[in-house]
Coordinates of C-alpha atoms in Angstrom, one line a residue:
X30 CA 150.4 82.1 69.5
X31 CA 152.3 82.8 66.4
X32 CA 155.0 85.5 65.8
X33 CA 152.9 88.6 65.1
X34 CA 151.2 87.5 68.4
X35 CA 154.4 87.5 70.0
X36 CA 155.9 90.8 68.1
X37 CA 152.1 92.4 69.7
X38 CA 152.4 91.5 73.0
X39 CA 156.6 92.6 74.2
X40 CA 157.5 95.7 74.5
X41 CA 161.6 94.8 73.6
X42 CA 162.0 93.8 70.3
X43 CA 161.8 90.6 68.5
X44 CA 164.2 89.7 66.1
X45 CA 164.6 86.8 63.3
X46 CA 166.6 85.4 60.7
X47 CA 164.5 87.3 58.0
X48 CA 165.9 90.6 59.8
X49 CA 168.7 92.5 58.7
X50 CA 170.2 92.8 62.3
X51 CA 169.9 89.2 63.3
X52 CA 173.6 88.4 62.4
X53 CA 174.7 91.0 64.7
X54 CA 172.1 90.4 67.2
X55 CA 172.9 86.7 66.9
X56 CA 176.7 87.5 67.3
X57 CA 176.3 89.6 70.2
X58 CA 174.3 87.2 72.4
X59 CA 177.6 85.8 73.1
X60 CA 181.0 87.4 74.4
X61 CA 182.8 85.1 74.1
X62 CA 185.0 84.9 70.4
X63 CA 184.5 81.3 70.3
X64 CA 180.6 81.1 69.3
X65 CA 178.9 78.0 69.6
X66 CA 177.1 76.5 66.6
X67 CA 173.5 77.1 67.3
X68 CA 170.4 78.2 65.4
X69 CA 168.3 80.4 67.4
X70 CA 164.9 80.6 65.6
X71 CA 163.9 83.9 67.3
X72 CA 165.5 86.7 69.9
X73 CA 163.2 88.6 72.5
X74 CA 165.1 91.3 73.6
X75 CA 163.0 91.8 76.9
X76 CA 161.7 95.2 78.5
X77 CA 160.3 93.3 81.8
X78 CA 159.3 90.0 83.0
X79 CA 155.6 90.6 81.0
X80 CA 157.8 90.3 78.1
X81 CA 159.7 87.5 79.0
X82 CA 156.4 85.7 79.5
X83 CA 155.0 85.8 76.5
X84 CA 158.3 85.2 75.2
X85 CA 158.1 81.8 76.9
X86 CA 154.3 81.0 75.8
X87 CA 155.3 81.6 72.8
X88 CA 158.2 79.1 72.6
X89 CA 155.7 76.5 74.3
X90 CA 152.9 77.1 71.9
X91 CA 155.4 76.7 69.2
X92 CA 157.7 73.3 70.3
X93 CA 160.3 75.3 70.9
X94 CA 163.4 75.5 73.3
X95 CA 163.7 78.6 76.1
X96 CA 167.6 80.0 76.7
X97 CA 167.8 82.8 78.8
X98 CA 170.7 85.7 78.5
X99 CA 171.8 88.7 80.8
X100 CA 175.6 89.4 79.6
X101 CA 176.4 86.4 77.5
X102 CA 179.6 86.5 79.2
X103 CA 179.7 82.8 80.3
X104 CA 182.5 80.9 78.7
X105 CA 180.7 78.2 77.6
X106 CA 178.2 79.9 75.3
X107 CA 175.0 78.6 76.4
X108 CA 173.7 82.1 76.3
X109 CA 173.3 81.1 72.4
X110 CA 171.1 78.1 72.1
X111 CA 168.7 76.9 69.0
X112 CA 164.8 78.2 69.7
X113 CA 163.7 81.4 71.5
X114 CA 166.6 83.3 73.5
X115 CA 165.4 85.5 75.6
X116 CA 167.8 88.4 75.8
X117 CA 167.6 90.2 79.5
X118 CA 170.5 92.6 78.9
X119 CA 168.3 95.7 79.0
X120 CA 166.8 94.8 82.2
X121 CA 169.4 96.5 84.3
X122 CA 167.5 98.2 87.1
X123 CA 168.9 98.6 90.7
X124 CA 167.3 99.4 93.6
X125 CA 169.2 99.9 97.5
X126 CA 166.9 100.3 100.4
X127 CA 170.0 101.7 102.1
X128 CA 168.3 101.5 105.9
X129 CA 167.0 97.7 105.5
X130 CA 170.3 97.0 103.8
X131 CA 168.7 95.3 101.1
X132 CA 168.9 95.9 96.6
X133 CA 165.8 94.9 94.4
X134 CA 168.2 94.1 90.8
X135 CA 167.6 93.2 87.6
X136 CA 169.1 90.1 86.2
X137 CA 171.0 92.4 83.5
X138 CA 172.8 94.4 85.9
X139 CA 176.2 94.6 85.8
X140 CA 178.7 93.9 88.1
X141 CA 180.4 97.1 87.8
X142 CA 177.2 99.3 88.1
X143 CA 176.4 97.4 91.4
X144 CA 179.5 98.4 92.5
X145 CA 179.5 101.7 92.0
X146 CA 175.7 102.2 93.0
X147 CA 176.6 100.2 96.1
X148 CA 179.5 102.0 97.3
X149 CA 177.9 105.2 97.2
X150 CA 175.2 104.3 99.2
X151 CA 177.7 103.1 101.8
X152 CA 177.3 99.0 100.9
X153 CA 178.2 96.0 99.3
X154 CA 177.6 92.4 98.2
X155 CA 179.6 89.7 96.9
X156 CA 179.8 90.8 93.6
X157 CA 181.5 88.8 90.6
X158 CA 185.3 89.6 90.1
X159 CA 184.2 90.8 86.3
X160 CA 182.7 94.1 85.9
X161 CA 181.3 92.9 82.5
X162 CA 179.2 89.9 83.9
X163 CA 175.7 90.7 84.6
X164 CA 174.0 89.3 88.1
X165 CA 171.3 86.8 86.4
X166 CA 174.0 84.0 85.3
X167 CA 176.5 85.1 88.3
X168 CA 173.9 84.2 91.0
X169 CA 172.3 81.3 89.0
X170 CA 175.9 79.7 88.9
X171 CA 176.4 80.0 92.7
X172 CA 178.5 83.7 92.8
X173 CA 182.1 83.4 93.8
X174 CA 182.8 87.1 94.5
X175 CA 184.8 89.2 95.9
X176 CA 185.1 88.6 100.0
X177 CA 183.2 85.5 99.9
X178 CA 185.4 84.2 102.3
X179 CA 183.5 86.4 104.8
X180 CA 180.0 86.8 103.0
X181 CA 179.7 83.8 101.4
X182 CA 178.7 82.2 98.3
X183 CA 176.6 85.4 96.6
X184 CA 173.7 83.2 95.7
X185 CA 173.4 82.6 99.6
X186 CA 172.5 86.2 100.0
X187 CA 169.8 85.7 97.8
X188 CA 166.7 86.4 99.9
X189 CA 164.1 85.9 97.3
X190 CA 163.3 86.0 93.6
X191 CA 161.0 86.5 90.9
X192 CA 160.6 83.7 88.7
X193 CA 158.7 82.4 85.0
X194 CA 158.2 79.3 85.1
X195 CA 157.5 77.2 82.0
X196 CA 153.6 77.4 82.0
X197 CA 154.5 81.0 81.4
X198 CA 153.5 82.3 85.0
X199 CA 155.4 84.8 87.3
X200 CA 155.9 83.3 91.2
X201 CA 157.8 84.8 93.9
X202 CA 160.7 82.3 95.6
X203 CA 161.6 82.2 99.1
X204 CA 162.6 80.6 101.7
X205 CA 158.6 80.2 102.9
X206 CA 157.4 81.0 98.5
X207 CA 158.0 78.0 96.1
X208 CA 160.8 77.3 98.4
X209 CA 161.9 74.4 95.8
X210 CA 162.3 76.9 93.3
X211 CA 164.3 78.7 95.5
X212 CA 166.7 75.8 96.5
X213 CA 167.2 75.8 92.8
X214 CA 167.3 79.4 91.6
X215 CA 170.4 79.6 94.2
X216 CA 173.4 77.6 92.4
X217 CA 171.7 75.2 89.4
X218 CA 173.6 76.9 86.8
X219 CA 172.3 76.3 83.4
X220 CA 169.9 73.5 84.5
X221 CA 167.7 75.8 86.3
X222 CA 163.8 75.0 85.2
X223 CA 163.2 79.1 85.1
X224 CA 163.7 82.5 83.9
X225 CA 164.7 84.9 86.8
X226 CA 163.4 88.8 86.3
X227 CA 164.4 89.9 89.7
X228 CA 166.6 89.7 92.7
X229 CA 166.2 91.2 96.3
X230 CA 169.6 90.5 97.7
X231 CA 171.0 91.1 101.2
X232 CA 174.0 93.7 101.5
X233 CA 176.9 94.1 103.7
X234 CA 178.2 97.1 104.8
X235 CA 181.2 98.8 102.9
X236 CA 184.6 97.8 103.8
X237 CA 186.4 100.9 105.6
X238 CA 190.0 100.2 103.6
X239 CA 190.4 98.0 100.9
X240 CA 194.0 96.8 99.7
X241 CA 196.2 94.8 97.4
X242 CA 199.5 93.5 97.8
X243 CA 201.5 91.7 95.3
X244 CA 205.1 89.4 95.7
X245 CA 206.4 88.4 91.9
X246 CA 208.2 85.1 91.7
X247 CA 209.8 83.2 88.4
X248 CA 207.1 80.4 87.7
X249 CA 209.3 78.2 88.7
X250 CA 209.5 78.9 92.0
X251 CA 205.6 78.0 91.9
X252 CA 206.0 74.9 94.5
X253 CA 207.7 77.5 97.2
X254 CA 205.2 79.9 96.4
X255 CA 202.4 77.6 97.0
X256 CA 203.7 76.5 100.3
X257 CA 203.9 79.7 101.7
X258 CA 200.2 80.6 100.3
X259 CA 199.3 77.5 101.8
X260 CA 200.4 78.2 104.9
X261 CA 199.1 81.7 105.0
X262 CA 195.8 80.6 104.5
X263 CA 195.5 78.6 107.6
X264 CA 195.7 81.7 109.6
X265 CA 194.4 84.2 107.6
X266 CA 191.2 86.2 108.4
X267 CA 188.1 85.9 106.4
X268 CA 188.0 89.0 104.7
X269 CA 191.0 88.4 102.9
X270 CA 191.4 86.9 99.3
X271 CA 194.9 85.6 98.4
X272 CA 195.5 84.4 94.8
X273 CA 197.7 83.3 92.9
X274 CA 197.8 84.6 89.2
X275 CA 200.1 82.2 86.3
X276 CA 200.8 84.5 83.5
X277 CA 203.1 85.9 81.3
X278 CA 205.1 88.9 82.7
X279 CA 204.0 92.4 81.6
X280 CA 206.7 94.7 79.9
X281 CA 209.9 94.8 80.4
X282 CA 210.1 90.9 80.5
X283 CA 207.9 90.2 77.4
X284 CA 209.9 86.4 78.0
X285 CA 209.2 85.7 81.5
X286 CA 206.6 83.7 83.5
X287 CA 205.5 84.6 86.6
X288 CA 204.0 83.2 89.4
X289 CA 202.2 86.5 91.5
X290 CA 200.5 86.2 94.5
X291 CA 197.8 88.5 95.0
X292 CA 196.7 89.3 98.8
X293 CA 193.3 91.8 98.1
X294 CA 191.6 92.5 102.2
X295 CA 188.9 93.8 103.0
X296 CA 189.7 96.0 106.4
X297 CA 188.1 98.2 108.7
X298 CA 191.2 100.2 109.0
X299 CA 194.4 100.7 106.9
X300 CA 196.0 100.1 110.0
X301 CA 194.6 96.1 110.1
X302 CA 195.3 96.1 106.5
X303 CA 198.8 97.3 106.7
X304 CA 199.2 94.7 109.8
X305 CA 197.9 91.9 107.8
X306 CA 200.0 92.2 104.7
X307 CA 203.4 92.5 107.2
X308 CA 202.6 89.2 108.9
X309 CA 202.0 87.6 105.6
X310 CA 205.4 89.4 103.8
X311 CA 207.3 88.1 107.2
X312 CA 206.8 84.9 105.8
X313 CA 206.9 85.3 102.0
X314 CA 210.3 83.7 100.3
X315 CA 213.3 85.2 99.4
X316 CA 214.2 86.9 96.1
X317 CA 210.9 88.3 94.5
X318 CA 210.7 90.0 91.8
X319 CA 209.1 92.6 92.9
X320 CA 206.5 93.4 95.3
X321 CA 204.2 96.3 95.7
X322 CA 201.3 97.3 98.4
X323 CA 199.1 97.5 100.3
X324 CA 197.6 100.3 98.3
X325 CA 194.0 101.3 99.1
X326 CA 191.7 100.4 96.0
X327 CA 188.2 100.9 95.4
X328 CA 185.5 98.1 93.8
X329 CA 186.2 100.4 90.1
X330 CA 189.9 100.0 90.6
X331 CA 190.1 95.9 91.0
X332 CA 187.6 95.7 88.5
X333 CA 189.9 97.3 86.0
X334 CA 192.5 95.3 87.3
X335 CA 190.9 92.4 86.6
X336 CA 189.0 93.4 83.2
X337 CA 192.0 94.3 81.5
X338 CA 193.0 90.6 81.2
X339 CA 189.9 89.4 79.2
X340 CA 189.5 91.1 76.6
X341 CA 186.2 91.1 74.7
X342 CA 186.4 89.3 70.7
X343 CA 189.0 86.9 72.2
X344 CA 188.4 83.3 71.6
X345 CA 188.4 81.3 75.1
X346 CA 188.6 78.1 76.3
X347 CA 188.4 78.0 80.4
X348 CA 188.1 75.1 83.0
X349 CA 188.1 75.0 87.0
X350 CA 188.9 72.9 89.7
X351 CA 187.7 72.3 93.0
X352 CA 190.9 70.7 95.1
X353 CA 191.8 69.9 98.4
X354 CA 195.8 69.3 97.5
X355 CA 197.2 72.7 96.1
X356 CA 200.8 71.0 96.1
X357 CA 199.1 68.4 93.6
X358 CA 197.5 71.1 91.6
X359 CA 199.7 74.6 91.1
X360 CA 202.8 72.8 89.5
X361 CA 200.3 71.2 87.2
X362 CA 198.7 74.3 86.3
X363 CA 201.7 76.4 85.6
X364 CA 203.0 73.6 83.7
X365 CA 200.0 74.5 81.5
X366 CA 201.2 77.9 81.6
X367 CA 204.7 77.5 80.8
X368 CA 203.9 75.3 77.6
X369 CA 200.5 77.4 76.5
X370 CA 200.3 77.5 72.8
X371 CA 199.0 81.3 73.2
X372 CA 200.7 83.8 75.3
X373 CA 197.4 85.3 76.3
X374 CA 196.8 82.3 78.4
X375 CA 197.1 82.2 82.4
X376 CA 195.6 80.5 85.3
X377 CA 194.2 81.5 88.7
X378 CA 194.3 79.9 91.7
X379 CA 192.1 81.1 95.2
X380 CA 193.4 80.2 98.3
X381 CA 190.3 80.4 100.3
X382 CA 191.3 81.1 104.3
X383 CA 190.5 78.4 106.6
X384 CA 188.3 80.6 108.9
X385 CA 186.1 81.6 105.4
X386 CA 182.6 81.1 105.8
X387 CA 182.6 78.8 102.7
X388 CA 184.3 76.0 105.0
X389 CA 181.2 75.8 106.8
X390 CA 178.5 73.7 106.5
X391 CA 176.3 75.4 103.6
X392 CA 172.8 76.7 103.3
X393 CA 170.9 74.2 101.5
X394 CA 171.1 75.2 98.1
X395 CA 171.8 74.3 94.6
X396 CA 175.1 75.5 94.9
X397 CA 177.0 72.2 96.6
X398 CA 180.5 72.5 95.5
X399 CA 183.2 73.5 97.1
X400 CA 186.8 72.8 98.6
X401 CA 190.0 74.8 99.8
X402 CA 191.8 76.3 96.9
X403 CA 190.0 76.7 93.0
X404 CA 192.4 76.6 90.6
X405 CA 190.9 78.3 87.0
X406 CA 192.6 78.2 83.7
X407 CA 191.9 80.4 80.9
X408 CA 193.2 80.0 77.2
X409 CA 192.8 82.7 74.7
X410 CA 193.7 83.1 71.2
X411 CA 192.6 85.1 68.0
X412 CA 192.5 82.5 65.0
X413 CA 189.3 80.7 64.6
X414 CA 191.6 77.8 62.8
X415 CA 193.4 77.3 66.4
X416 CA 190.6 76.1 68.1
X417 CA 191.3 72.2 68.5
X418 CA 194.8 73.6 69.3
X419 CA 194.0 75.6 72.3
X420 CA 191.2 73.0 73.3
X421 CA 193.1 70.3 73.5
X422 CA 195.8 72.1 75.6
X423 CA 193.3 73.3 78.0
X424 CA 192.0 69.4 78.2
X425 CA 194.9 67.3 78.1
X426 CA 196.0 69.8 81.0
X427 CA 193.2 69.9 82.9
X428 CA 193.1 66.0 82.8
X429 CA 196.6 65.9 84.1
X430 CA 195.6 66.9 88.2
X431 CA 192.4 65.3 87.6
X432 CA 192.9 62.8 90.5
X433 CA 193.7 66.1 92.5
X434 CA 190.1 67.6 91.4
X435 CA 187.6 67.4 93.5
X436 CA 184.8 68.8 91.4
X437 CA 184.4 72.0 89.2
X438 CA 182.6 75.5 89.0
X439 CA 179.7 75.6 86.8
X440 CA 180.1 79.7 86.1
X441 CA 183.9 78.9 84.7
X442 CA 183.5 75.0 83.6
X443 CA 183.9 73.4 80.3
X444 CA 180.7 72.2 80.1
X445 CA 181.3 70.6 76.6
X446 CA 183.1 68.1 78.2
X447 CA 181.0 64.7 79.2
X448 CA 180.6 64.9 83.5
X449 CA 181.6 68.0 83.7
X450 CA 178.4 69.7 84.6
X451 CA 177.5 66.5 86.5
X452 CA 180.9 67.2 88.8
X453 CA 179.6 71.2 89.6
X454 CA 177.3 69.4 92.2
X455 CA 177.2 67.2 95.0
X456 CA 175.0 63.7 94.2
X457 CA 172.6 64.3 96.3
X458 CA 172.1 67.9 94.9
X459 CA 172.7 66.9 91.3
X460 CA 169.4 64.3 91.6
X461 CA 167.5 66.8 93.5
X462 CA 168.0 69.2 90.3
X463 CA 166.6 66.5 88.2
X464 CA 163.4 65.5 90.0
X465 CA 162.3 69.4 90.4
X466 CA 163.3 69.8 86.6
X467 CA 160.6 66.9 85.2
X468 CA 158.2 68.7 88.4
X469 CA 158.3 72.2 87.5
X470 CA 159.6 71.7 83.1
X471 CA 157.7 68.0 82.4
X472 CA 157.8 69.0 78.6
X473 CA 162.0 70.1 78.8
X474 CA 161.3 73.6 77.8
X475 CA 164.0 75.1 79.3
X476 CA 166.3 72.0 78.2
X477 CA 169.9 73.6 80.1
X478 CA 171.6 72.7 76.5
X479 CA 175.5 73.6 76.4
X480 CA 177.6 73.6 73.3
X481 CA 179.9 71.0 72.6
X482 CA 182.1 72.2 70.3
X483 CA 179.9 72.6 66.9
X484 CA 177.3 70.7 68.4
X485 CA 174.5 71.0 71.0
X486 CA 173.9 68.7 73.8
X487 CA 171.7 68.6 76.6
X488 CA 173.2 69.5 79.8
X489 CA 171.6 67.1 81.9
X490 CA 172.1 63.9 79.2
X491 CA 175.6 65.3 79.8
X492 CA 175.1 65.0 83.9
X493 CA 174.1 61.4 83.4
X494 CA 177.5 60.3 81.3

C-alpha cells in the first residue's frame, strides 16, 4: 500500500511534509507550547474508523509507527510521534439514548460539548475537569472527573468499545467481546495496543444543585489548611470534591500566594448543599481571606472556571502524585509554589472523601492507581529558552515528597521521566499490559512512544527502568 493508495482509500485528509499546511498541521497536533521533537512522516486526519484503518495498514505495510490523537491536549505530547498520526479530532459525534441512560461518543468529543449535550438531556458522566480535552485520551488514561468520588473512575463506566487493532481490523470490546482488549482499553494510557473509534458509556442522572464554595488562606497557612481538608474528608459524602488550589492570588494582590480550598457538590437539593458547606465552614480556620459560596453552577460554569487557568500556546511542564500522607505532601508542593520560577505556575491537590467509590476495591481494569489525596503540579512559561529552567523546578520538586508518592497519574504524568509511566500502574497490572501488547501488537506498531525532552523513547523500555 503506498501513499496514493492511502490518499484513495480515507475520506479525511492526508497530509505530508511536501504539503504546504504540514507545519501548521504538524504544530497543531499538539496543545501543548512545549512541542516534542518528533518527525511524523504522514498525518491522517480521519473521517471514521474505515479511515483510521487504512491509516493503520498503511503504516504496517510501510514499517512505520501508529500514534493516535483526539485533542492533543495531553501534557506530555505523545499526541506528536515520528510515523503515521492518526488525527481523530473531527470524529466528534455524540449520541444519548436518554431512556436506557446510555451515549454512543466519538473519541474526538469534547468534554465541554458532552457537557452541554448531556445536561440537556437531563444526564451526566464523569467528565474530565477540562472542557478542551477530548474523551479518547481522557478514558484511555483512566478518567478522573468531576464526581468521581460517587461515579467512579470514568473509564469504569465504559461499557464497551470499538476498537482497530494492529492487523488493521475493527472488533467490538466488552466485558463478554475481546474482554482483554477491554481490560486494556479501560486505563493503559499511552501503552494501549489499539486505536479506539467509539465509546458507549453509562450515564448518571443530573445532579439537582450543584455548588462551589471557596475559603482563601496565605500559603503559609498551607499545613492548617491541610488539616482541616483532611479532616473534612473523613466525613464528607461522596458527591463532593474538595480541593485545594496553590496559586498566585488574582488582582488586587498581584504579590500574594494563596492556598484556596475549593469544596464543588454535587446535591439533590440546595438545601443539602447549603447544609454541607455549613458543617465544613464550622470547622474551617480562622482569618481567611475571603470566602464565597455555595453558589449554584452549571457543568459550562466550572469548566470556565477551570479553563481559564490553562491557557492554550503556553509552554507546560506537569507532574502528579498519588499519596497517602497529605501532611507529607501540601507543604512540599506549595513550597514549589512559593519559589516557582514563573508566576503562572500552581498546584492542585484532591482530597478524595473517604466514603468515595474510588476507595473501593476496583473493577479490574487497566486503570490500577490510586490513593487518598492527588496532588498535581503545573508549570507554565512563555520562552522557549526557559525550558531546562522550569523542568528542573518541576523535577527537583517533585523528587522532594517522593518518599510520600505512592504512584502517579498517567493523563497528568511526566512521562519523560525514567519509571514514571511504570509507577501509573500497579505490578501486576503493569505486566499484564505487556503480555497482551506482544499478543495483540507482536510487530510494536503502536510502540506507546513519549517524548523525552528532544528525544523519543519508548514508553514501555521506560516502564522497565
Amino acid at each position: 500500500m503506498n501513499l496514493n493508495d492511502l490518499k484513495t482509500a480515507v475520506t479525511g485528509d492526508v497530509i505530508t511534509p511536501a504539503d504546504r499546511e504540514w507545519g501548521d498541521a504538524r504544530d497543531h497536533l499538539v496543545w501543548n507550547g512545549r512541542k516534542p521533537d518528533a518527525a511524523p512522516a504522514v498525518i491522517v486526519r480521519a473521517k471514521g474508523a474505515a479511515d483510521v484503518q487504512a491509516a493503520v495498514r498503511y503504516a504496517a505495510a510501510n514499517g512505520l509507527k501508529v500514534s493516535a490523537r483526539s485533542s492533543g491536549h495531553n501534557f506530555s505530547g505523545i499526541a506528536m510521534q515520528d510515523g503515521v498520526v492518526i488525527d481523530l479530532s473531527a470524529m466528534t459525534a455524540i449520541h444519548i439514548d436518554i431512556a436506557a441512560r446510555r451515549a454512543d461518543v466519538q473519541p474526538g468529543a469534547k468534554n465541554l460539548a458532552m457537557a452541554a449535550a448531556l445536561t440537556d438531556a437531563g444526564l451526566a458522566f464523569p467528565l474530565g475537569h477540562c472542557g478542551d480535552v477530548s474523551m479518547g485520551g481522557y478514558l484511555l488514561g483512566g478518567g478522573l472527573g468531576w464526581n468521581a468520588g460517587e461515579w467512579g473512575i470514568a473509564c469504569h463506566s465504559v461499557e464497551s468499545a470499538d476498537v482497530v487493532m494492529a492487523d488493521g481490523s475493527l472488533i467490538r470490546a466488552s466485558a463478554t467481546e475481546n474482554e482483554q482488549v477491554f481490560w486494556a482499553l479501560r486505563g493503559a494510557g499511552p501503552a494501549f495496543f489499539g486505536i479506539v473509534t467509539r465509546y458507549r458509556l453509562r450515564l448518571q442522572p443530573l445532579p439537582k444543585a450543584i455548588t462551589v464554595s471557596m475559603w482563601a488562606y496565605p500559603i503559609a497557612r498551607v499545613a492548617e489548611v491541610t488539616r482541616w481538608m483532611t479532616a473534612c474528608a473523613a466525613v464528607l459524602p461522596a458527591h463532593t470534591e474538595f480541593t485545594l488550589s496553590l496559586a498566585p492570588a488574582p488582582a488586587p494582590m498581584p504579590d500574594a500566594k494563596l492556598a484556596t480550598a475549593v469544596l464543588t457538590i454535587f446535591a439533590d437539593s440546595m438545601e443539602e448543599a447549603g447544609r454541607i458547606t455549613s458543617e465544613v465552614g464550622a470547622w474551617a480556620p480562622e482569618g481567611a481571606l475571603m470566602h464565597q459560596g455555595p453558589n449554584p453552577v452549571s457543568f459550562g460554569i466550572l469548566y470556565g472556571i477551570i479553563d481559564q487557568h490553562f491557557p492554550d500556546g503556553a509552554r507546560y511542564g506537569v507532574d502528579s502524585a498519588w499519596g497517602t500522607d497529605a501532611a507529607a505532601m501540601l507543604p512540599a508542593m506549595a513550597r514549589m509554589v512559593e519559589t516557582a520560577p514563573s508566576r503562572m505556575s500552581g498546584a492542585l491537590a484532591a482530597f478524595y472523601p473517604a466514603s468515595a467509590v474510588i476507595h473501593q476495591p476496583m473493577p479490574d481494569t487497566a486503570f490500577s492507581m490510586s490513593a487518598p489525596v492527588l496532588g498535581l503540579v503545573h508549570g507554565l512559561w512563555t520562552d522557549p529558552a526557559e525550558d531546562a529552567l522550569h523542568l528542573n523546578w518541576l523535577r527537583t520538586g517533585m523528587d522532594s515528597f517522593a518518599p510520600a508518592t505512592k504512584g502517579h497519574y498517567v493523563g497528568e504524568a511526566d512521562l519523560a521521566r525514567p519509571g514514571h509511566l511504570q509507577r501509573c500502574y500497579s505490578g501486576p497490572a503493569r505486566a499484564r499490559i505487556e503480555v497482551l501488547r506482544a499478543s495483540y501488537d507482536p510487530k510494536g506498531l503502536f510502540s506507546g512512544r513519549v517524548a523525552r525532552d528532544g528525544a523519543v523513547g519508548s514508553a514501555m523500555a521506560l516502564a522497565a527502568e
